[in-house]
Short mmCIF file of N, CA and C in Angstrom, two decimals:
data_model
loop_
_atom_site.label_atom_id
_atom_site.label_comp_id
_atom_site.label_asym_id
_atom_site.label_seq_id
_atom_site.Cartn_x
_atom_site.Cartn_y
_atom_site.Cartn_z
N MET A 1 24.90 -12.70 10.31
CA MET A 1 24.12 -11.62 10.60
C MET A 1 23.12 -11.86 11.90
N THR A 2 23.09 -11.31 12.86
CA THR A 2 22.19 -11.78 13.88
C THR A 2 21.16 -10.54 13.84
N THR A 3 20.03 -10.95 14.16
CA THR A 3 18.73 -10.16 14.06
C THR A 3 18.00 -10.47 15.40
N ALA A 4 17.52 -9.32 16.35
CA ALA A 4 16.65 -9.44 17.57
C ALA A 4 15.37 -9.25 16.86
N ILE A 5 14.63 -10.33 16.89
CA ILE A 5 13.22 -10.35 16.41
C ILE A 5 12.11 -10.76 17.51
N ARG A 6 11.23 -9.79 17.60
CA ARG A 6 10.03 -10.00 18.82
C ARG A 6 11.01 -10.00 20.37
N SER A 7 10.08 -10.08 21.16
CA SER A 7 10.84 -10.32 22.39
C SER A 7 11.64 -11.55 22.76
N GLN A 8 12.87 -11.65 23.22
CA GLN A 8 13.72 -12.66 23.58
C GLN A 8 14.04 -13.45 22.44
N TRP A 9 13.59 -13.38 21.22
CA TRP A 9 13.89 -14.14 20.24
C TRP A 9 15.08 -13.60 19.28
N VAL A 10 16.12 -14.24 18.95
CA VAL A 10 17.14 -13.78 18.02
C VAL A 10 17.56 -14.82 16.97
N THR A 11 17.57 -14.44 15.91
CA THR A 11 17.78 -15.31 14.77
C THR A 11 19.58 -14.98 14.17
N ASP A 12 19.92 -16.04 13.75
CA ASP A 12 21.38 -15.93 13.28
C ASP A 12 21.61 -16.60 11.74
N ALA A 13 22.19 -16.28 10.93
CA ALA A 13 22.25 -16.89 9.64
C ALA A 13 23.45 -17.64 9.83
N VAL A 14 23.30 -19.20 9.71
CA VAL A 14 24.31 -20.22 9.74
C VAL A 14 24.32 -21.18 8.54
N ARG A 15 25.47 -21.57 8.48
CA ARG A 15 25.53 -22.91 7.30
C ARG A 15 24.82 -24.08 8.10
N PRO A 16 24.17 -24.82 7.06
CA PRO A 16 23.49 -25.94 7.16
C PRO A 16 24.27 -26.91 8.14
N ASP A 17 25.52 -26.99 8.17
CA ASP A 17 26.52 -27.85 8.75
C ASP A 17 27.03 -27.54 10.19
N HIS A 18 26.53 -26.15 10.64
CA HIS A 18 26.80 -25.74 11.85
C HIS A 18 26.24 -26.57 12.81
N PRO A 19 26.66 -26.77 14.07
CA PRO A 19 26.48 -27.72 14.72
C PRO A 19 24.98 -27.34 15.47
N ASP A 20 24.53 -26.37 15.59
CA ASP A 20 23.02 -25.67 16.05
C ASP A 20 22.15 -26.13 15.05
N ALA A 21 22.58 -25.92 13.63
CA ALA A 21 21.54 -26.17 12.54
C ALA A 21 21.41 -27.76 12.36
N THR A 22 22.45 -28.44 12.39
CA THR A 22 22.34 -29.80 12.21
C THR A 22 21.54 -30.60 13.44
N VAL A 23 21.46 -30.11 14.69
CA VAL A 23 20.67 -30.58 15.55
C VAL A 23 19.02 -30.30 15.23
N LEU A 24 18.89 -29.14 14.99
CA LEU A 24 17.46 -28.60 14.58
C LEU A 24 17.12 -29.26 13.34
N LEU A 25 17.92 -29.48 12.36
CA LEU A 25 17.44 -29.84 11.12
C LEU A 25 16.91 -31.53 11.31
N ARG A 26 17.73 -32.12 12.19
CA ARG A 26 17.44 -33.55 12.42
C ARG A 26 16.24 -33.62 13.27
N GLU A 27 15.86 -32.81 14.11
CA GLU A 27 14.87 -32.91 14.85
C GLU A 27 13.61 -32.23 14.02
N TYR A 28 13.85 -31.45 13.22
CA TYR A 28 12.56 -31.05 12.19
C TYR A 28 12.40 -32.24 11.27
N MET A 29 13.27 -32.83 10.84
CA MET A 29 12.94 -34.03 9.89
C MET A 29 12.45 -35.33 10.60
N THR A 30 12.87 -35.54 11.82
CA THR A 30 12.13 -36.58 12.64
C THR A 30 10.80 -36.30 12.97
N GLU A 31 10.73 -35.05 13.26
CA GLU A 31 8.92 -34.48 13.21
C GLU A 31 8.22 -34.74 11.97
N MET A 32 8.81 -34.84 10.91
CA MET A 32 8.20 -34.53 9.66
C MET A 32 7.96 -36.05 9.36
N VAL A 33 8.95 -37.25 9.84
CA VAL A 33 8.80 -38.40 9.67
C VAL A 33 7.73 -39.10 10.44
N VAL A 34 7.66 -38.78 11.60
CA VAL A 34 6.86 -39.24 12.68
C VAL A 34 5.46 -38.89 12.42
N ARG A 35 5.24 -37.59 11.80
CA ARG A 35 3.91 -37.13 11.52
C ARG A 35 3.46 -37.57 10.30
N TYR A 36 4.32 -37.89 9.40
CA TYR A 36 3.75 -38.29 8.11
C TYR A 36 3.38 -39.81 8.08
N TYR A 37 4.12 -40.36 8.97
CA TYR A 37 3.85 -42.12 9.16
C TYR A 37 3.09 -42.27 10.42
N GLY A 38 2.69 -41.50 11.23
CA GLY A 38 1.88 -41.70 12.47
C GLY A 38 2.37 -42.62 13.34
N ARG A 39 3.71 -42.64 13.59
CA ARG A 39 4.38 -43.64 14.47
C ARG A 39 6.00 -43.17 14.54
N PRO A 40 6.42 -43.94 15.69
CA PRO A 40 7.72 -43.32 16.05
C PRO A 40 8.65 -43.63 14.75
N ALA A 41 9.67 -42.99 14.39
CA ALA A 41 10.73 -42.89 13.57
C ALA A 41 11.31 -44.32 13.56
N ARG A 42 11.46 -45.20 12.40
CA ARG A 42 12.10 -46.63 12.54
C ARG A 42 13.53 -46.19 12.13
N PRO A 43 14.44 -47.11 12.54
CA PRO A 43 15.96 -46.99 12.35
C PRO A 43 16.19 -46.70 11.02
N GLY A 44 16.96 -45.52 10.47
CA GLY A 44 17.47 -45.12 9.43
C GLY A 44 16.42 -44.29 8.55
N GLU A 45 15.35 -44.10 9.29
CA GLU A 45 14.24 -43.27 8.32
C GLU A 45 14.70 -41.87 8.40
N VAL A 46 14.94 -41.32 9.45
CA VAL A 46 15.28 -39.71 9.56
C VAL A 46 16.54 -39.71 8.62
N ASP A 47 17.67 -40.42 9.09
CA ASP A 47 18.80 -40.46 7.77
C ASP A 47 18.49 -40.27 6.35
N ALA A 48 17.59 -41.38 5.99
CA ALA A 48 16.94 -41.17 4.52
C ALA A 48 16.31 -40.14 4.22
N ALA A 49 15.60 -39.70 5.22
CA ALA A 49 14.75 -38.25 4.86
C ALA A 49 15.73 -37.19 4.78
N LEU A 50 16.55 -37.12 5.45
CA LEU A 50 17.80 -35.99 5.34
C LEU A 50 18.31 -36.16 3.98
N ALA A 51 18.75 -37.41 3.39
CA ALA A 51 19.42 -37.38 2.34
C ALA A 51 18.51 -37.40 1.08
N GLU A 52 17.32 -37.59 1.23
CA GLU A 52 16.20 -37.41 0.16
C GLU A 52 15.94 -36.02 -0.09
N MET A 53 15.79 -35.46 1.05
CA MET A 53 15.70 -33.79 1.14
C MET A 53 16.76 -32.96 1.74
N PRO A 54 18.07 -33.07 1.07
CA PRO A 54 19.21 -32.33 1.84
C PRO A 54 18.77 -30.71 1.80
N SER A 55 19.65 -30.37 2.94
CA SER A 55 19.22 -28.85 3.30
C SER A 55 20.85 -28.00 2.87
N ASP A 56 21.69 -28.58 2.39
CA ASP A 56 23.14 -28.14 2.01
C ASP A 56 22.97 -26.79 1.12
N ASP A 57 21.80 -26.52 0.20
CA ASP A 57 21.65 -25.39 -0.42
C ASP A 57 21.05 -24.05 0.03
N LEU A 58 20.99 -24.42 1.53
CA LEU A 58 20.49 -23.36 2.36
C LEU A 58 21.58 -22.47 3.08
N ALA A 59 22.52 -22.05 1.94
CA ALA A 59 23.70 -21.28 2.33
C ALA A 59 23.90 -20.41 0.88
N TYR A 60 24.65 -19.43 1.22
CA TYR A 60 25.00 -18.63 -0.16
C TYR A 60 25.70 -19.30 -0.95
N PRO A 61 25.64 -19.24 -2.39
CA PRO A 61 24.69 -18.30 -2.83
C PRO A 61 23.31 -18.64 -3.23
N THR A 62 22.95 -19.95 -2.72
CA THR A 62 21.78 -20.57 -3.16
C THR A 62 20.59 -20.43 -2.16
N GLY A 63 21.06 -19.88 -0.99
CA GLY A 63 20.01 -19.99 0.22
C GLY A 63 20.56 -19.32 1.21
N VAL A 64 19.61 -19.10 2.31
CA VAL A 64 20.31 -19.06 3.68
C VAL A 64 19.22 -19.96 4.63
N LEU A 65 19.95 -19.94 5.92
CA LEU A 65 19.30 -20.96 6.93
C LEU A 65 19.52 -20.11 8.30
N LEU A 66 18.45 -19.69 8.74
CA LEU A 66 18.38 -18.94 10.32
C LEU A 66 18.14 -20.07 11.20
N THR A 67 18.86 -19.95 12.53
CA THR A 67 18.56 -20.47 13.75
C THR A 67 17.96 -19.69 14.57
N ALA A 68 17.17 -20.03 15.40
CA ALA A 68 16.61 -18.98 16.40
C ALA A 68 16.95 -19.34 17.79
N HIS A 69 17.27 -18.34 18.77
CA HIS A 69 17.31 -18.79 20.13
C HIS A 69 16.14 -17.90 20.71
N ARG A 70 15.73 -18.39 21.76
CA ARG A 70 14.71 -17.70 22.76
C ARG A 70 15.52 -17.68 23.92
N GLY A 71 15.97 -16.39 24.56
CA GLY A 71 16.93 -16.27 25.50
C GLY A 71 18.29 -17.22 25.15
N ALA A 72 18.87 -18.05 26.22
CA ALA A 72 19.89 -18.92 25.76
C ALA A 72 19.40 -20.20 25.10
N ASP A 73 18.42 -20.35 24.88
CA ASP A 73 17.86 -21.81 24.39
C ASP A 73 17.90 -21.76 23.00
N LEU A 74 18.37 -22.67 22.37
CA LEU A 74 18.23 -23.11 20.88
C LEU A 74 16.68 -23.32 20.76
N ALA A 75 16.36 -22.72 19.86
CA ALA A 75 14.88 -22.91 19.76
C ALA A 75 14.01 -23.26 18.45
N GLY A 76 14.74 -22.68 17.37
CA GLY A 76 14.10 -23.18 15.95
C GLY A 76 14.83 -22.75 14.85
N CYS A 77 14.35 -23.17 13.54
CA CYS A 77 15.13 -22.61 12.39
C CYS A 77 14.02 -22.45 11.11
N ALA A 78 14.53 -21.76 10.24
CA ALA A 78 13.78 -21.56 8.98
C ALA A 78 14.82 -21.41 7.81
N GLY A 79 14.48 -21.80 6.75
CA GLY A 79 15.32 -21.54 5.65
C GLY A 79 14.75 -20.91 4.38
N LEU A 80 15.46 -20.63 3.40
CA LEU A 80 14.88 -19.80 2.30
C LEU A 80 15.84 -20.10 1.21
N ARG A 81 15.25 -20.65 0.09
CA ARG A 81 15.92 -21.05 -1.16
C ARG A 81 15.85 -20.00 -2.13
N TRP A 82 16.90 -19.60 -3.02
CA TRP A 82 16.46 -18.59 -4.04
C TRP A 82 16.23 -19.09 -5.22
N ARG A 83 15.06 -18.86 -5.71
CA ARG A 83 14.62 -19.35 -6.98
C ARG A 83 14.30 -18.13 -8.08
N PRO A 84 14.17 -18.55 -9.28
CA PRO A 84 13.81 -17.28 -10.24
C PRO A 84 12.57 -16.67 -9.90
N GLY A 85 12.66 -15.47 -9.54
CA GLY A 85 11.35 -14.76 -9.35
C GLY A 85 11.01 -14.67 -8.00
N PHE A 86 11.40 -15.61 -6.88
CA PHE A 86 10.80 -15.72 -5.63
C PHE A 86 11.52 -16.37 -4.62
N ALA A 87 11.49 -16.28 -3.52
CA ALA A 87 12.13 -16.90 -2.41
C ALA A 87 11.19 -18.13 -1.79
N GLU A 88 11.97 -19.24 -1.55
CA GLU A 88 10.97 -20.60 -1.23
C GLU A 88 11.53 -20.69 0.01
N LEU A 89 10.43 -20.77 1.13
CA LEU A 89 10.51 -20.76 2.40
C LEU A 89 10.64 -22.34 2.62
N THR A 90 11.63 -22.87 3.54
CA THR A 90 11.52 -24.34 4.16
C THR A 90 11.95 -24.50 5.15
N ARG A 91 11.69 -25.51 5.91
CA ARG A 91 12.52 -26.19 7.22
C ARG A 91 12.05 -25.09 8.35
N VAL A 92 10.94 -24.85 8.19
CA VAL A 92 10.41 -23.80 9.55
C VAL A 92 9.99 -24.71 10.58
N TYR A 93 10.82 -24.69 11.73
CA TYR A 93 10.43 -25.48 12.77
C TYR A 93 10.81 -24.73 14.25
N VAL A 94 10.10 -25.07 15.01
CA VAL A 94 10.23 -24.42 16.34
C VAL A 94 10.13 -25.65 17.30
N ARG A 95 11.12 -25.99 18.47
CA ARG A 95 10.98 -26.77 19.38
C ARG A 95 9.96 -26.90 20.05
N PRO A 96 9.54 -28.09 20.48
CA PRO A 96 8.26 -28.36 21.19
C PRO A 96 8.06 -27.23 22.57
N ALA A 97 9.07 -27.27 23.18
CA ALA A 97 9.09 -26.63 24.34
C ALA A 97 8.96 -25.03 24.16
N GLN A 98 9.30 -24.59 22.97
CA GLN A 98 9.15 -23.22 22.69
C GLN A 98 7.97 -22.87 21.79
N ARG A 99 7.18 -23.63 21.50
CA ARG A 99 5.88 -23.54 20.82
C ARG A 99 4.92 -22.61 21.54
N GLY A 100 4.19 -21.62 20.88
CA GLY A 100 3.22 -20.86 21.77
C GLY A 100 3.87 -19.52 22.11
N THR A 101 5.06 -19.38 21.87
CA THR A 101 5.89 -18.27 22.45
C THR A 101 6.14 -17.23 21.31
N GLY A 102 5.92 -17.38 20.28
CA GLY A 102 6.05 -16.39 19.26
C GLY A 102 7.32 -16.81 18.37
N GLY A 103 7.69 -17.81 18.41
CA GLY A 103 8.84 -18.53 17.63
C GLY A 103 8.46 -18.50 16.26
N GLY A 104 7.42 -18.91 15.86
CA GLY A 104 6.90 -19.05 14.29
C GLY A 104 6.96 -17.69 13.75
N ALA A 105 6.09 -16.75 14.45
CA ALA A 105 6.20 -15.33 14.13
C ALA A 105 7.60 -14.67 13.77
N ALA A 106 8.54 -14.88 14.86
CA ALA A 106 9.71 -14.56 14.73
C ALA A 106 10.42 -14.98 13.68
N LEU A 107 10.30 -16.25 13.41
CA LEU A 107 11.20 -16.78 12.21
C LEU A 107 10.58 -16.07 10.83
N LEU A 108 9.30 -16.13 10.71
CA LEU A 108 8.58 -15.45 9.51
C LEU A 108 8.93 -14.12 9.27
N ALA A 109 8.99 -13.37 10.50
CA ALA A 109 9.71 -12.12 10.42
C ALA A 109 10.87 -11.94 9.90
N ALA A 110 11.95 -12.86 10.28
CA ALA A 110 13.42 -12.86 9.89
C ALA A 110 13.78 -13.42 8.62
N VAL A 111 12.99 -14.46 8.20
CA VAL A 111 12.91 -14.87 6.70
C VAL A 111 12.62 -13.76 5.57
N GLU A 112 11.46 -13.17 5.97
CA GLU A 112 10.69 -12.14 5.24
C GLU A 112 11.86 -11.07 5.08
N ALA A 113 12.45 -10.55 6.22
CA ALA A 113 13.48 -9.58 6.20
C ALA A 113 14.81 -9.90 5.03
N GLN A 114 15.19 -11.31 5.35
CA GLN A 114 16.18 -11.76 4.47
C GLN A 114 16.05 -11.95 3.24
N ALA A 115 14.49 -12.12 2.72
CA ALA A 115 14.15 -12.23 1.38
C ALA A 115 14.36 -10.74 0.85
N LEU A 116 13.58 -9.87 1.63
CA LEU A 116 13.72 -8.57 1.25
C LEU A 116 15.09 -8.02 0.63
N ALA A 117 16.11 -8.45 1.54
CA ALA A 117 17.29 -7.79 1.68
C ALA A 117 18.20 -8.54 0.54
N ALA A 118 17.76 -9.55 0.02
CA ALA A 118 18.20 -10.24 -1.07
C ALA A 118 17.52 -9.77 -2.41
N GLY A 119 16.45 -8.78 -2.34
CA GLY A 119 15.80 -8.54 -3.50
C GLY A 119 14.62 -9.24 -4.02
N ALA A 120 14.16 -10.15 -3.00
CA ALA A 120 13.03 -11.00 -3.41
C ALA A 120 11.75 -10.36 -3.11
N ASP A 121 10.77 -10.38 -3.95
CA ASP A 121 9.39 -9.63 -3.61
C ASP A 121 8.36 -10.34 -3.17
N ARG A 122 8.77 -11.78 -3.09
CA ARG A 122 7.48 -12.63 -2.63
C ARG A 122 8.39 -13.99 -2.21
N ILE A 123 7.62 -14.63 -1.13
CA ILE A 123 7.88 -15.92 -0.78
C ILE A 123 6.97 -16.98 -0.97
N ARG A 124 7.24 -18.16 -1.63
CA ARG A 124 6.47 -19.12 -1.55
C ARG A 124 6.78 -20.41 -0.66
N LEU A 125 6.07 -21.29 -0.68
CA LEU A 125 6.35 -22.18 0.12
C LEU A 125 5.44 -23.58 -0.13
N ASP A 126 5.39 -24.78 -0.10
CA ASP A 126 4.56 -25.94 -0.10
C ASP A 126 4.72 -26.54 1.15
N THR A 127 3.45 -27.24 1.34
CA THR A 127 3.40 -27.96 2.80
C THR A 127 2.55 -29.26 2.64
N ARG A 128 2.19 -29.99 3.57
CA ARG A 128 1.66 -31.22 3.53
C ARG A 128 0.32 -30.81 4.39
N SER A 129 -0.71 -31.60 4.12
CA SER A 129 -2.12 -31.59 4.65
C SER A 129 -2.07 -31.70 6.03
N ASP A 130 -1.49 -32.76 6.58
CA ASP A 130 -1.24 -33.00 8.14
C ASP A 130 -0.47 -31.90 8.89
N LEU A 131 0.21 -30.94 8.15
CA LEU A 131 0.91 -29.88 9.17
C LEU A 131 -0.05 -28.73 9.00
N VAL A 132 -1.31 -29.00 9.90
CA VAL A 132 -2.18 -28.06 9.94
C VAL A 132 -1.69 -26.62 10.74
N GLU A 133 -0.86 -26.75 11.77
CA GLU A 133 -0.33 -25.84 12.77
C GLU A 133 0.44 -24.81 11.69
N ALA A 134 1.20 -25.36 10.91
CA ALA A 134 1.85 -24.46 9.94
C ALA A 134 1.17 -23.95 8.97
N ARG A 135 0.09 -24.56 8.36
CA ARG A 135 -0.73 -23.87 7.46
C ARG A 135 -1.56 -22.54 8.24
N ALA A 136 -1.82 -22.92 9.31
CA ALA A 136 -2.45 -21.74 10.10
C ALA A 136 -1.73 -20.74 10.38
N LEU A 137 -0.27 -21.00 10.57
CA LEU A 137 0.66 -19.86 10.95
C LEU A 137 0.72 -19.17 9.73
N TYR A 138 1.13 -19.59 8.73
CA TYR A 138 1.21 -18.91 7.34
C TYR A 138 0.08 -18.15 7.26
N ALA A 139 -1.44 -18.49 7.11
CA ALA A 139 -2.36 -17.93 6.98
C ALA A 139 -2.25 -16.61 7.85
N ARG A 140 -2.25 -16.83 9.24
CA ARG A 140 -2.15 -15.60 10.10
C ARG A 140 -1.04 -14.71 9.79
N HIS A 141 -0.11 -14.87 9.05
CA HIS A 141 1.10 -14.14 8.57
C HIS A 141 1.07 -13.48 7.39
N GLY A 142 -0.33 -13.60 6.75
CA GLY A 142 -0.48 -12.99 5.43
C GLY A 142 -0.03 -14.07 4.17
N TYR A 143 0.17 -15.32 4.10
CA TYR A 143 0.30 -16.17 3.09
C TYR A 143 -0.95 -16.50 2.52
N ARG A 144 -1.32 -16.61 1.39
CA ARG A 144 -2.46 -17.20 0.64
C ARG A 144 -2.19 -18.27 -0.03
N GLU A 145 -3.14 -19.08 -0.10
CA GLU A 145 -3.17 -20.15 -0.86
C GLU A 145 -2.91 -20.06 -2.26
N ILE A 146 -2.17 -20.53 -3.00
CA ILE A 146 -1.99 -20.33 -4.59
C ILE A 146 -1.98 -21.68 -4.95
N PRO A 147 -2.07 -21.83 -6.49
CA PRO A 147 -2.14 -23.08 -7.16
C PRO A 147 -0.68 -23.68 -7.07
N ALA A 148 -0.69 -24.95 -7.38
CA ALA A 148 0.62 -25.56 -7.38
C ALA A 148 1.80 -24.95 -8.20
N TYR A 149 2.65 -24.65 -7.41
CA TYR A 149 4.08 -24.20 -8.35
C TYR A 149 5.03 -25.28 -8.36
N SER A 150 4.92 -26.33 -7.52
CA SER A 150 5.87 -27.41 -7.45
C SER A 150 5.30 -28.68 -7.38
N HIS A 151 6.01 -29.78 -7.56
CA HIS A 151 5.59 -31.07 -7.80
C HIS A 151 6.34 -32.15 -6.71
N GLY A 152 6.83 -31.56 -5.55
CA GLY A 152 7.29 -32.70 -4.79
C GLY A 152 6.48 -33.58 -4.26
N PRO A 153 6.98 -34.83 -3.84
CA PRO A 153 6.09 -35.74 -3.25
C PRO A 153 5.19 -35.67 -2.28
N TYR A 154 5.62 -34.75 -1.44
CA TYR A 154 4.89 -34.22 -0.01
C TYR A 154 4.31 -32.65 -0.29
N ALA A 155 4.14 -32.07 -1.35
CA ALA A 155 3.61 -30.83 -1.57
C ALA A 155 1.99 -31.22 -1.63
N GLU A 156 1.20 -30.72 -0.96
CA GLU A 156 -0.14 -30.84 -0.95
C GLU A 156 -0.84 -29.39 -0.88
N HIS A 157 -0.29 -28.49 -0.29
CA HIS A 157 -0.76 -27.05 -0.22
C HIS A 157 0.39 -26.06 -0.41
N TRP A 158 0.00 -24.94 -1.21
CA TRP A 158 1.13 -24.16 -1.67
C TRP A 158 0.89 -22.71 -1.26
N PHE A 159 1.63 -21.93 -0.86
CA PHE A 159 1.17 -20.55 -0.19
C PHE A 159 2.31 -19.57 -0.87
N GLU A 160 1.78 -18.20 -0.81
CA GLU A 160 2.65 -17.38 -1.31
C GLU A 160 2.37 -15.95 -0.49
N LYS A 161 3.37 -15.12 -0.38
CA LYS A 161 3.11 -13.80 0.44
C LYS A 161 4.08 -12.91 -0.36
N GLU A 162 3.47 -11.78 -0.81
CA GLU A 162 4.14 -10.74 -1.54
C GLU A 162 4.53 -9.70 -0.40
N LEU A 163 5.91 -9.43 -0.70
CA LEU A 163 6.53 -8.58 0.33
C LEU A 163 6.93 -7.20 -0.08
N THR A 164 6.84 -6.14 0.64
CA THR A 164 7.34 -4.80 0.40
C THR A 164 8.21 -4.26 1.51
N ALA A 165 8.86 -3.22 1.29
CA ALA A 165 9.83 -2.91 2.29
C ALA A 165 9.21 -1.69 3.24
N GLY A 166 7.82 -1.48 2.86
CA GLY A 166 7.29 -0.32 3.76
C GLY A 166 6.73 -0.74 4.97
N PRO A 167 6.18 -0.01 5.58
CA PRO A 167 5.46 -0.27 6.77
C PRO A 167 4.40 -1.54 6.45
N GLY A 168 4.58 -2.45 7.72
CA GLY A 168 3.64 -3.56 7.48
C GLY A 168 4.31 -4.50 6.60
N ARG A 169 5.01 -4.31 5.74
CA ARG A 169 5.99 -5.03 4.80
C ARG A 169 5.02 -5.87 3.74
N ALA A 170 4.00 -6.55 4.19
CA ALA A 170 3.29 -7.25 3.18
C ALA A 170 2.38 -6.48 2.40
N LYS A 171 2.07 -6.61 1.08
CA LYS A 171 1.29 -6.16 0.25
C LYS A 171 -0.05 -6.34 0.61
#
């Protein structure tokens, strides 16, 4: 399913093993490792992180992974996992060269549409304290901090957004 979102942004649902997805997921995890440790990734660290937190469930029937292009350029990704009672947002990533061009907003709009189409009425996510830009993006788009709903080793902040199918979509 291809969806045009915002000006010049297009998203596609792909399997996590799609070549574009594997490139973006590796870049995403590399950035997570570098930011977490505050230094360049060491040999094997990104592979270990990808194995520790696999993305293979971001495909039917357990989830969805969207890749995004801005014009002809591969630009970002975002995933949803289907959980009882909600969809869980994960792997939100915009390539550095594309940041500040509306990609985060485009990806959030696309995953929210996917969640609604799948029957979810809310999206939840967890994130780390050092990912201040991500936390600001979520807050700008109607996600509010909630009590912990998960206990992952990197979960330090939890957010939720209630969805509706009407104008403006957020409750």
